[in-house]
Every structure is written in structure tokens, then in C-alpha cells.
């Protein structure tokens, strides 16, 4: 009897912890995209949870920032994996770009790179990200639609450029980001030569070095 009475309470605590975790990450995204230097207390206030509850889950701002960016990386990988299920290489490529822009993953890169130290737990997802992006670009090239001088690292520049579009209303921001992306996609299909060499492997790694 005692066991059956205890089980629902434990389940309830777990459910509450999961809800709190979602609230904390959502609040952290909003707070740190607005101001990467904001204190962790601002996250607790926005999430509506006690500071002790936040620290039980995330013992430092460093851990919270790392988790936030890791979640963004996992979302990117999930969208890339889904795109690779599409039998049409170009359609999968374009759909991937549209969904990742909607998810606003790259705002995290632009605003938070250099504010924390990535650890080894992120490495498998970082490696997977590179592999799936390369494959998406390979399939897009094979479709005959993607211009030959575009490489996988160019996608990061495109996605970061879209994330720079910001309006007062979230709906309008999303609309204009998709508009800019559509213009860029048209540019990915034209003939001709792009100026300068393409991004090189490791060229953007410096951004993730911890800034003092």
C-alpha cells in the first residue's frame, strides 16, 4: 500500500522537474539572446522558478549556456537527419534550411559562441552535424540544382545571416527570415563564380574559444 501511495508522488515530482527544465531552457534562451552577460538570476525570474530549483538542475551559468547550445545542436541534427530521409536531394536540402531558420538555431551560435567552454559531451553531436551537412550538400549537388562552388560551411553563413533579421513582432521576424532565405536559395542555384575562397574546415573554431 505504501509503495502504491508513494509512486504517484514521485511521478509528480519528475513531471514537475521536467516542466521546470523546459521553462528554464526557454527562459535562458530569451534572456541570453537578449544579453549574454545577464546573470543566471534573470533566468530564474523569467522562468518563474526559485533560484535554488535552477541551481539544482544547472549548477552554474556555464553549464546552462552549454546545455542551451547543445540542445540547439541536437535540433539542427534532427532536422538534418529528417531531410536525409527525403528521396529528392534538392527538396530535402531546401526543407532543411527552412526548418532550421524557423527553429532559429543559429542565433545561439551568433550570440553565445565564446561565452562558455564546449566540453567532450558535445563532440559526437558536433561530428554528426558536420557529416550530415556534408551529405545534404552532396545530395543537393547531385540533384544538379546547387551551384558547384558552394560547400557545406557556406550553409552556416546563410543561416547566421537569416538569424540577424529581427523585428519587434516574432511572427514578422519569422516571415522576413524566410523571405531572406528564399532570396538566398535562388542565389544558390545560379551559374557563375562566387568571390573569394569558400570557408575552410576549422575556420570558425576560434569563435568557440572562451573569451575573458
PDB file of N, CA and C in Angstrom, residues 76 90 93 96-97 106 129-142 145-159 184 187-189 192-204:
ATOM      1  N   UNK A  76      19.342  20.952 -34.709  1.00  0.00           N
ATOM      2  CA  UNK A  76      19.919  21.036 -36.053  1.00  0.00           C
ATOM      3  C   UNK A  76      20.118  19.630 -36.635  1.00  0.00           C
ATOM      4  N   UNK A  90      17.402  17.849 -53.568  1.00  0.00           N
ATOM      5  CA  UNK A  90      17.208  19.299 -53.525  1.00  0.00           C
ATOM      6  C   UNK A  90      16.057  19.672 -52.596  1.00  0.00           C
ATOM      7  N   UNK A  93      17.182  19.331 -49.050  1.00  0.00           N
ATOM      8  CA  UNK A  93      18.113  20.401 -48.725  1.00  0.00           C
ATOM      9  C   UNK A  93      17.377  21.700 -48.405  1.00  0.00           C
ATOM     10  N   UNK A  96      15.264  21.463 -45.218  1.00  0.00           N
ATOM     11  CA  UNK A  96      16.143  21.539 -44.048  1.00  0.00           C
ATOM     12  C   UNK A  96      16.462  22.989 -43.700  1.00  0.00           C
ATOM     13  N   UNK A  97      16.865  23.776 -44.690  1.00  0.00           N
ATOM     14  CA  UNK A  97      17.188  25.182 -44.445  1.00  0.00           C
ATOM     15  C   UNK A  97      15.976  25.924 -43.884  1.00  0.00           C
ATOM     16  N   UNK A 106      20.677  29.186 -35.160  1.00  0.00           N
ATOM     17  CA  UNK A 106      21.940  29.897 -35.330  1.00  0.00           C
ATOM     18  C   UNK A 106      22.025  31.217 -34.575  1.00  0.00           C
ATOM     19  N   UNK A 129      26.929  16.643 -36.880  1.00  0.00           N
ATOM     20  CA  UNK A 129      26.486  17.833 -37.591  1.00  0.00           C
ATOM     21  C   UNK A 129      27.291  18.034 -38.873  1.00  0.00           C
ATOM     22  N   UNK A 130      28.601  17.910 -38.771  1.00  0.00           N
ATOM     23  CA  UNK A 130      29.431  18.065 -39.956  1.00  0.00           C
ATOM     24  C   UNK A 130      29.148  17.009 -41.008  1.00  0.00           C
ATOM     25  N   UNK A 131      28.954  15.769 -40.564  1.00  0.00           N
ATOM     26  CA  UNK A 131      28.708  14.670 -41.503  1.00  0.00           C
ATOM     27  C   UNK A 131      27.387  14.835 -42.249  1.00  0.00           C
ATOM     28  N   UNK A 132      26.314  15.164 -41.516  1.00  0.00           N
ATOM     29  CA  UNK A 132      25.015  15.262 -42.176  1.00  0.00           C
ATOM     30  C   UNK A 132      24.939  16.492 -43.073  1.00  0.00           C
ATOM     31  N   UNK A 133      25.605  17.571 -42.681  1.00  0.00           N
ATOM     32  CA  UNK A 133      25.608  18.765 -43.531  1.00  0.00           C
ATOM     33  C   UNK A 133      26.340  18.478 -44.836  1.00  0.00           C
ATOM     34  N   UNK A 134      27.477  17.807 -44.738  1.00  0.00           N
ATOM     35  CA  UNK A 134      28.226  17.419 -45.946  1.00  0.00           C
ATOM     36  C   UNK A 134      27.356  16.559 -46.856  1.00  0.00           C
ATOM     37  N   UNK A 135      26.610  15.630 -46.267  1.00  0.00           N
ATOM     38  CA  UNK A 135      25.784  14.741 -47.082  1.00  0.00           C
ATOM     39  C   UNK A 135      24.627  15.488 -47.730  1.00  0.00           C
ATOM     40  N   UNK A 136      24.027  16.411 -47.009  1.00  0.00           N
ATOM     41  CA  UNK A 136      22.948  17.215 -47.596  1.00  0.00           C
ATOM     42  C   UNK A 136      23.456  18.013 -48.794  1.00  0.00           C
ATOM     43  N   UNK A 137      24.634  18.592 -48.648  1.00  0.00           N
ATOM     44  CA  UNK A 137      25.205  19.373 -49.742  1.00  0.00           C
ATOM     45  C   UNK A 137      25.593  18.457 -50.905  1.00  0.00           C
ATOM     46  N   UNK A 138      26.133  17.295 -50.605  1.00  0.00           N
ATOM     47  CA  UNK A 138      26.483  16.348 -51.672  1.00  0.00           C
ATOM     48  C   UNK A 138      25.244  15.961 -52.475  1.00  0.00           C
ATOM     49  N   UNK A 139      24.145  15.677 -51.780  1.00  0.00           N
ATOM     50  CA  UNK A 139      22.911  15.288 -52.463  1.00  0.00           C
ATOM     51  C   UNK A 139      22.322  16.445 -53.257  1.00  0.00           C
ATOM     52  N   UNK A 140      22.448  17.657 -52.716  1.00  0.00           N
ATOM     53  CA  UNK A 140      21.952  18.828 -53.441  1.00  0.00           C
ATOM     54  C   UNK A 140      22.770  19.060 -54.711  1.00  0.00           C
ATOM     55  N   UNK A 141      24.075  18.845 -54.631  1.00  0.00           N
ATOM     56  CA  UNK A 141      24.914  18.945 -55.833  1.00  0.00           C
ATOM     57  C   UNK A 141      24.522  17.867 -56.848  1.00  0.00           C
ATOM     58  N   UNK A 142      24.289  16.658 -56.345  1.00  0.00           N
ATOM     59  CA  UNK A 142      23.940  15.551 -57.235  1.00  0.00           C
ATOM     60  C   UNK A 142      22.618  15.796 -57.950  1.00  0.00           C
ATOM     61  N   UNK A 145      20.953  21.029 -58.951  1.00  0.00           N
ATOM     62  CA  UNK A 145      20.364  22.337 -58.651  1.00  0.00           C
ATOM     63  C   UNK A 145      21.329  23.267 -57.913  1.00  0.00           C
ATOM     64  N   UNK A 146      22.195  22.721 -57.069  1.00  0.00           N
ATOM     65  CA  UNK A 146      23.083  23.542 -56.246  1.00  0.00           C
ATOM     66  C   UNK A 146      24.344  23.902 -57.029  1.00  0.00           C
ATOM     67  N   UNK A 147      24.660  25.181 -57.048  1.00  0.00           N
ATOM     68  CA  UNK A 147      25.844  25.629 -57.770  1.00  0.00           C
ATOM     69  C   UNK A 147      27.083  24.920 -57.244  1.00  0.00           C
ATOM     70  N   UNK A 148      28.036  24.680 -58.135  1.00  0.00           N
ATOM     71  CA  UNK A 148      29.167  23.806 -57.825  1.00  0.00           C
ATOM     72  C   UNK A 148      30.120  24.388 -56.797  1.00  0.00           C
ATOM     73  N   UNK A 149      30.177  25.723 -56.673  1.00  0.00           N
ATOM     74  CA  UNK A 149      31.183  26.316 -55.790  1.00  0.00           C
ATOM     75  C   UNK A 149      30.671  26.573 -54.379  1.00  0.00           C
ATOM     76  N   UNK A 150      29.546  25.984 -54.006  1.00  0.00           N
ATOM     77  CA  UNK A 150      29.022  26.089 -52.638  1.00  0.00           C
ATOM     78  C   UNK A 150      29.459  24.855 -51.851  1.00  0.00           C
ATOM     79  N   UNK A 151      29.972  25.074 -50.638  1.00  0.00           N
ATOM     80  CA  UNK A 151      30.325  23.925 -49.804  1.00  0.00           C
ATOM     81  C   UNK A 151      29.493  23.918 -48.525  1.00  0.00           C
ATOM     82  N   UNK A 152      29.683  22.903 -47.710  1.00  0.00           N
ATOM     83  CA  UNK A 152      28.843  22.721 -46.519  1.00  0.00           C
ATOM     84  C   UNK A 152      28.985  23.876 -45.534  1.00  0.00           C
ATOM     85  N   UNK A 153      30.170  24.446 -45.426  1.00  0.00           N
ATOM     86  CA  UNK A 153      30.374  25.526 -44.467  1.00  0.00           C
ATOM     87  C   UNK A 153      29.687  26.816 -44.899  1.00  0.00           C
ATOM     88  N   UNK A 154      29.377  26.944 -46.183  1.00  0.00           N
ATOM     89  CA  UNK A 154      28.606  28.104 -46.637  1.00  0.00           C
ATOM     90  C   UNK A 154      27.222  28.130 -45.983  1.00  0.00           C
ATOM     91  N   UNK A 155      26.694  26.959 -45.643  1.00  0.00           N
ATOM     92  CA  UNK A 155      25.355  26.929 -45.049  1.00  0.00           C
ATOM     93  C   UNK A 155      25.318  27.668 -43.722  1.00  0.00           C
ATOM     94  N   UNK A 156      26.398  27.564 -42.950  1.00  0.00           N
ATOM     95  CA  UNK A 156      26.446  28.276 -41.685  1.00  0.00           C
ATOM     96  C   UNK A 156      26.348  29.783 -41.878  1.00  0.00           C
ATOM     97  N   UNK A 157      27.001  30.291 -42.927  1.00  0.00           N
ATOM     98  CA  UNK A 157      26.936  31.724 -43.208  1.00  0.00           C
ATOM     99  C   UNK A 157      25.515  32.141 -43.586  1.00  0.00           C
ATOM    100  N   UNK A 158      24.853  31.310 -44.376  1.00  0.00           N
ATOM    101  CA  UNK A 158      23.480  31.606 -44.790  1.00  0.00           C
ATOM    102  C   UNK A 158      22.545  31.622 -43.583  1.00  0.00           C
ATOM    103  N   UNK A 159      22.676  30.628 -42.735  1.00  0.00           N
ATOM    104  CA  UNK A 159      21.782  30.521 -41.576  1.00  0.00           C
ATOM    105  C   UNK A 159      22.045  31.635 -40.563  1.00  0.00           C
ATOM    106  N   UNK A 184      18.186  33.865 -50.861  1.00  0.00           N
ATOM    107  CA  UNK A 184      19.483  33.191 -50.841  1.00  0.00           C
ATOM    108  C   UNK A 184      19.439  31.859 -51.578  1.00  0.00           C
ATOM    109  N   UNK A 187      19.899  32.352 -55.067  1.00  0.00           N
ATOM    110  CA  UNK A 187      21.312  32.581 -55.364  1.00  0.00           C
ATOM    111  C   UNK A 187      22.131  31.308 -55.365  1.00  0.00           C
ATOM    112  N   UNK A 188      21.676  30.277 -54.678  1.00  0.00           N
ATOM    113  CA  UNK A 188      22.404  29.004 -54.642  1.00  0.00           C
ATOM    114  C   UNK A 188      22.259  28.213 -55.934  1.00  0.00           C
ATOM    115  N   UNK A 189      21.334  28.622 -56.781  1.00  0.00           N
ATOM    116  CA  UNK A 189      21.072  27.842 -57.996  1.00  0.00           C
ATOM    117  C   UNK A 189      21.627  28.498 -59.261  1.00  0.00           C
ATOM    118  N   UNK A 192      27.877  30.865 -62.353  1.00  0.00           N
ATOM    119  CA  UNK A 192      28.848  31.920 -62.119  1.00  0.00           C
ATOM    120  C   UNK A 192      29.782  31.526 -60.992  1.00  0.00           C
ATOM    121  N   UNK A 193      30.661  32.440 -60.614  1.00  0.00           N
ATOM    122  CA  UNK A 193      31.654  32.162 -59.578  1.00  0.00           C
ATOM    123  C   UNK A 193      31.464  33.099 -58.395  1.00  0.00           C
ATOM    124  N   UNK A 194      31.543  32.540 -57.213  1.00  0.00           N
ATOM    125  CA  UNK A 194      31.461  33.347 -56.002  1.00  0.00           C
ATOM    126  C   UNK A 194      32.817  33.993 -55.735  1.00  0.00           C
ATOM    127  N   UNK A 195      32.836  35.212 -55.184  1.00  0.00           N
ATOM    128  CA  UNK A 195      34.111  35.861 -54.893  1.00  0.00           C
ATOM    129  C   UNK A 195      34.818  35.213 -53.709  1.00  0.00           C
ATOM    130  N   UNK A 196      36.117  35.125 -53.775  1.00  0.00           N
ATOM    131  CA  UNK A 196      36.912  34.609 -52.662  1.00  0.00           C
ATOM    132  C   UNK A 196      36.793  33.108 -52.495  1.00  0.00           C
ATOM    133  N   UNK A 197      37.698  32.529 -51.713  1.00  0.00           N
ATOM    134  CA  UNK A 197      37.641  31.081 -51.460  1.00  0.00           C
ATOM    135  C   UNK A 197      36.500  30.748 -50.510  1.00  0.00           C
ATOM    136  N   UNK A 198      35.997  29.526 -50.562  1.00  0.00           N
ATOM    137  CA  UNK A 198      34.924  29.123 -49.652  1.00  0.00           C
ATOM    138  C   UNK A 198      35.450  28.989 -48.228  1.00  0.00           C
ATOM    139  N   UNK A 199      34.551  28.947 -47.236  1.00  0.00           N
ATOM    140  CA  UNK A 199      35.004  28.718 -45.855  1.00  0.00           C
ATOM    141  C   UNK A 199      35.782  27.413 -45.768  1.00  0.00           C
ATOM    142  N   UNK A 200      36.826  27.421 -44.942  1.00  0.00           N
ATOM    143  CA  UNK A 200      37.673  26.239 -44.782  1.00  0.00           C
ATOM    144  C   UNK A 200      37.329  25.512 -43.489  1.00  0.00           C
ATOM    145  N   UNK A 201      37.618  24.226 -43.462  1.00  0.00           N
ATOM    146  CA  UNK A 201      37.387  23.429 -42.258  1.00  0.00           C
ATOM    147  C   UNK A 201      38.136  24.028 -41.072  1.00  0.00           C
ATOM    148  N   UNK A 202      37.449  24.228 -39.986  1.00  0.00           N
ATOM    149  CA  UNK A 202      38.056  24.778 -38.779  1.00  0.00           C
ATOM    150  C   UNK A 202      38.174  26.289 -38.748  1.00  0.00           C
ATOM    151  N   UNK A 203      37.761  26.965 -39.816  1.00  0.00           N
ATOM    152  CA  UNK A 203      37.951  28.411 -39.891  1.00  0.00           C
ATOM    153  C   UNK A 203      37.141  29.167 -38.833  1.00  0.00           C
ATOM    154  N   UNK A 204      36.024  28.602 -38.396  1.00  0.00           N
ATOM    155  CA  UNK A 204      35.175  29.290 -37.433  1.00  0.00           C
ATOM    156  C   UNK A 204      35.372  28.793 -36.004  1.00  0.00           C
TER     157      UNK A 204
END
